Amino acid sequence: MTVQRPTQRLTTPQSLIGAGLAAPERLQELEAVAERYAIGLTPALAALVRPSDPADPIARQFVPDARELIRDPAESDDPIGDDAMSPVKGLVHRYPDRVLIKLVAVCAVYCRFCFRRERVGPGAGSLSAADYAAALDYVRAHTGVWEVILTGGDPLTLAPRHIAEATQALAGIPHVKTLRWHTRLPVAAPERVTKAMARALMAEGKTTVVAVHANHPRELTESARSACRRLTAHGAMLVSQSVLLKGVNDDAETLIALMRAFVEAGVKPYYLHHGDLAPGTAHWRVPIAKGQELMRLLRARLSGLATPSYMLDIPGGHGKVPIGPQWIRTDGGGTHVVTDPRGGEHLYVDYVDRPETGE
């Protein structure tokens, strides 16, 4: 198979085949998947694919697979229950102190395992100016909202001018103190993370957080790290988002390398997500027990600075909870058994101040 480094974004089965990222005999299979789910792969990530490796973890994330059309009865178009928690269009209010606003419905790359795969892609429709105004009114009316999360799609696919407009509109709400942007762009199209974009994310008196999504250490190229540094240079706090994926990062060595790569790029490892029950994603999901064992191994070999939290988004809109391994158990009487990172067990007694008892 001839391999050519793509210079343009790949959005069709034909373009994937032409770039040497899929075999020509797979055309019919790829077209069947493309009829339902969007395809998008940027030159930066396409260049990382190793076509000679049939199990390449980068290709696995972005090149369609016929198994995406197999739907398990447990899977849902809205696996984390956004719709049930959406009081106005494009806004989700699941937790008391924060809301999520879906600014756009497009991404630079389309992850094959995306939990919003039924809601994103060309023609899906981004938030209109009127809908965004209604979302702002909702935030203004709910003074307990301390943080606003901007997502989509990928909101950093917007032009810096539009990002700045969204930033300043939210910054004008006194009780909103933190703006958090969720994005793949630093790894998917690092050249688009410019100084102008970094400035557009910032607002006087507000904290800007950028959650950077990557799932394999090869994604954090020097160009991606430079993009992250441009964001931090302008004052953004960077945290990571990753998904535990079968055949991509479901082994300790890959996860350790990924988390260290994040830290080296100035990104604090934050969440390692258990795969959501999105349609056609069963072949990526990893058993929770395996995820917990991987987290035990990470805790034994990584510092707290490089260790993410393993999270499950409970189906139906009930929120995220940590599901990592338990390091302590108790008899209920103040005596505990604590497991150390090497697996050894130790007794620990709560020595707390107790009121003196009289005779």
PDB file of N, CA, C and O in Angstrom, residues 93-99 137-148 173-178:
ATOM      1  N   HIS A  93     -27.342  21.277  32.820  1.00  0.00           N
ATOM      2  CA  HIS A  93     -27.139  21.675  34.212  1.00  0.00           C
ATOM      3  C   HIS A  93     -27.331  20.431  35.088  1.00  0.00           C
ATOM      4  O   HIS A  93     -28.413  20.151  35.575  1.00  0.00           O
ATOM      5  N   ARG A  94     -26.224  19.714  35.275  1.00  0.00           N
ATOM      6  CA  ARG A  94     -26.249  18.444  36.000  1.00  0.00           C
ATOM      7  C   ARG A  94     -25.795  18.595  37.453  1.00  0.00           C
ATOM      8  O   ARG A  94     -26.230  17.869  38.339  1.00  0.00           O
ATOM      9  N   TYR A  95     -24.868  19.519  37.707  1.00  0.00           N
ATOM     10  CA  TYR A  95     -24.299  19.723  39.042  1.00  0.00           C
ATOM     11  C   TYR A  95     -24.652  21.131  39.511  1.00  0.00           C
ATOM     12  O   TYR A  95     -24.760  22.064  38.698  1.00  0.00           O
ATOM     13  N   PRO A  96     -24.801  21.342  40.816  1.00  0.00           N
ATOM     14  CA  PRO A  96     -25.275  22.638  41.303  1.00  0.00           C
ATOM     15  C   PRO A  96     -24.417  23.831  40.906  1.00  0.00           C
ATOM     16  O   PRO A  96     -24.946  24.903  40.615  1.00  0.00           O
ATOM     17  N   ASP A  97     -23.081  23.662  40.877  1.00  0.00           N
ATOM     18  CA  ASP A  97     -22.206  24.828  40.711  1.00  0.00           C
ATOM     19  C   ASP A  97     -21.645  25.000  39.311  1.00  0.00           C
ATOM     20  O   ASP A  97     -20.801  25.861  39.092  1.00  0.00           O
ATOM     21  N   ARG A  98     -22.088  24.198  38.348  1.00  0.00           N
ATOM     22  CA  ARG A  98     -21.537  24.341  37.002  1.00  0.00           C
ATOM     23  C   ARG A  98     -22.548  23.905  35.944  1.00  0.00           C
ATOM     24  O   ARG A  98     -23.395  23.049  36.188  1.00  0.00           O
ATOM     25  N   VAL A  99     -22.401  24.521  34.785  1.00  0.00           N
ATOM     26  CA  VAL A  99     -23.205  24.144  33.632  1.00  0.00           C
ATOM     27  C   VAL A  99     -22.273  23.873  32.460  1.00  0.00           C
ATOM     28  O   VAL A  99     -21.123  24.314  32.437  1.00  0.00           O
ATOM     29  N   ASP A 137     -28.628  33.905  29.526  1.00  0.00           N
ATOM     30  CA  ASP A 137     -29.685  34.361  30.437  1.00  0.00           C
ATOM     31  C   ASP A 137     -29.905  33.341  31.554  1.00  0.00           C
ATOM     32  O   ASP A 137     -30.126  33.713  32.715  1.00  0.00           O
ATOM     33  N   TYR A 138     -29.846  32.059  31.205  1.00  0.00           N
ATOM     34  CA  TYR A 138     -30.016  31.015  32.210  1.00  0.00           C
ATOM     35  C   TYR A 138     -28.896  31.095  33.239  1.00  0.00           C
ATOM     36  O   TYR A 138     -29.141  31.016  34.455  1.00  0.00           O
ATOM     37  N   VAL A 139     -27.670  31.254  32.772  1.00  0.00           N
ATOM     38  CA  VAL A 139     -26.536  31.337  33.696  1.00  0.00           C
ATOM     39  C   VAL A 139     -26.666  32.571  34.591  1.00  0.00           C
ATOM     40  O   VAL A 139     -26.402  32.507  35.798  1.00  0.00           O
ATOM     41  N   ARG A 140     -27.064  33.686  34.017  1.00  0.00           N
ATOM     42  CA  ARG A 140     -27.227  34.911  34.815  1.00  0.00           C
ATOM     43  C   ARG A 140     -28.269  34.713  35.920  1.00  0.00           C
ATOM     44  O   ARG A 140     -28.118  35.233  37.031  1.00  0.00           O
ATOM     45  N   ALA A 141     -29.310  33.959  35.604  1.00  0.00           N
ATOM     46  CA  ALA A 141     -30.412  33.777  36.549  1.00  0.00           C
ATOM     47  C   ALA A 141     -30.079  32.775  37.649  1.00  0.00           C
ATOM     48  O   ALA A 141     -30.783  32.727  38.664  1.00  0.00           O
ATOM     49  N   HIS A 142     -29.026  31.978  37.458  1.00  0.00           N
ATOM     50  CA  HIS A 142     -28.671  30.950  38.441  1.00  0.00           C
ATOM     51  C   HIS A 142     -27.336  31.319  39.072  1.00  0.00           C
ATOM     52  O   HIS A 142     -26.259  30.964  38.582  1.00  0.00           O
ATOM     53  N   THR A 143     -27.430  32.036  40.164  1.00  0.00           N
ATOM     54  CA  THR A 143     -26.241  32.627  40.778  1.00  0.00           C
ATOM     55  C   THR A 143     -25.331  31.595  41.445  1.00  0.00           C
ATOM     56  O   THR A 143     -24.210  31.921  41.839  1.00  0.00           O
ATOM     57  N   GLY A 144     -25.790  30.366  41.566  1.00  0.00           N
ATOM     58  CA  GLY A 144     -24.938  29.316  42.119  1.00  0.00           C
ATOM     59  C   GLY A 144     -23.969  28.738  41.104  1.00  0.00           C
ATOM     60  O   GLY A 144     -23.099  27.935  41.467  1.00  0.00           O
ATOM     61  N   VAL A 145     -24.089  29.149  39.847  1.00  0.00           N
ATOM     62  CA  VAL A 145     -23.198  28.625  38.803  1.00  0.00           C
ATOM     63  C   VAL A 145     -21.852  29.331  38.917  1.00  0.00           C
ATOM     64  O   VAL A 145     -21.726  30.521  38.652  1.00  0.00           O
ATOM     65  N   TRP A 146     -20.845  28.591  39.306  1.00  0.00           N
ATOM     66  CA  TRP A 146     -19.482  29.097  39.521  1.00  0.00           C
ATOM     67  C   TRP A 146     -18.581  28.812  38.330  1.00  0.00           C
ATOM     68  O   TRP A 146     -17.628  29.529  38.070  1.00  0.00           O
ATOM     69  N   GLU A 147     -18.884  27.742  37.588  1.00  0.00           N
ATOM     70  CA  GLU A 147     -18.044  27.304  36.472  1.00  0.00           C
ATOM     71  C   GLU A 147     -18.911  27.028  35.257  1.00  0.00           C
ATOM     72  O   GLU A 147     -19.994  26.436  35.357  1.00  0.00           O
ATOM     73  N   VAL A 148     -18.413  27.443  34.080  1.00  0.00           N
ATOM     74  CA  VAL A 148     -19.080  27.136  32.814  1.00  0.00           C
ATOM     75  C   VAL A 148     -18.115  26.327  31.957  1.00  0.00           C
ATOM     76  O   VAL A 148     -16.969  26.730  31.746  1.00  0.00           O
ATOM     77  N   ILE A 173     -20.573  37.911  33.603  1.00  0.00           N
ATOM     78  CA  ILE A 173     -21.490  37.407  34.634  1.00  0.00           C
ATOM     79  C   ILE A 173     -20.704  37.290  35.934  1.00  0.00           C
ATOM     80  O   ILE A 173     -19.809  36.451  36.048  1.00  0.00           O
ATOM     81  N   PRO A 174     -20.985  38.115  36.931  1.00  0.00           N
ATOM     82  CA  PRO A 174     -20.117  38.198  38.118  1.00  0.00           C
ATOM     83  C   PRO A 174     -19.903  36.883  38.851  1.00  0.00           C
ATOM     84  O   PRO A 174     -18.796  36.612  39.332  1.00  0.00           O
ATOM     85  N   HIS A 175     -20.938  36.052  38.974  1.00  0.00           N
ATOM     86  CA  HIS A 175     -20.779  34.839  39.787  1.00  0.00           C
ATOM     87  C   HIS A 175     -20.064  33.711  39.046  1.00  0.00           C
ATOM     88  O   HIS A 175     -19.696  32.709  39.653  1.00  0.00           O
ATOM     89  N   VAL A 176     -19.847  33.854  37.749  1.00  0.00           N
ATOM     90  CA  VAL A 176     -19.070  32.861  36.999  1.00  0.00           C
ATOM     91  C   VAL A 176     -17.591  33.193  37.179  1.00  0.00           C
ATOM     92  O   VAL A 176     -17.120  34.248  36.777  1.00  0.00           O
ATOM     93  N   LYS A 177     -16.850  32.296  37.772  1.00  0.00           N
ATOM     94  CA  LYS A 177     -15.435  32.540  38.078  1.00  0.00           C
ATOM     95  C   LYS A 177     -14.483  31.706  37.221  1.00  0.00           C
ATOM     96  O   LYS A 177     -13.314  32.065  37.074  1.00  0.00           O
ATOM     97  N   THR A 178     -14.971  30.598  36.671  1.00  0.00           N
ATOM     98  CA  THR A 178     -14.106  29.678  35.936  1.00  0.00           C
ATOM     99  C   THR A 178     -14.742  29.308  34.603  1.00  0.00           C
ATOM    100  O   THR A 178     -15.927  28.964  34.545  1.00  0.00           O
TER     101      THR A 178
END
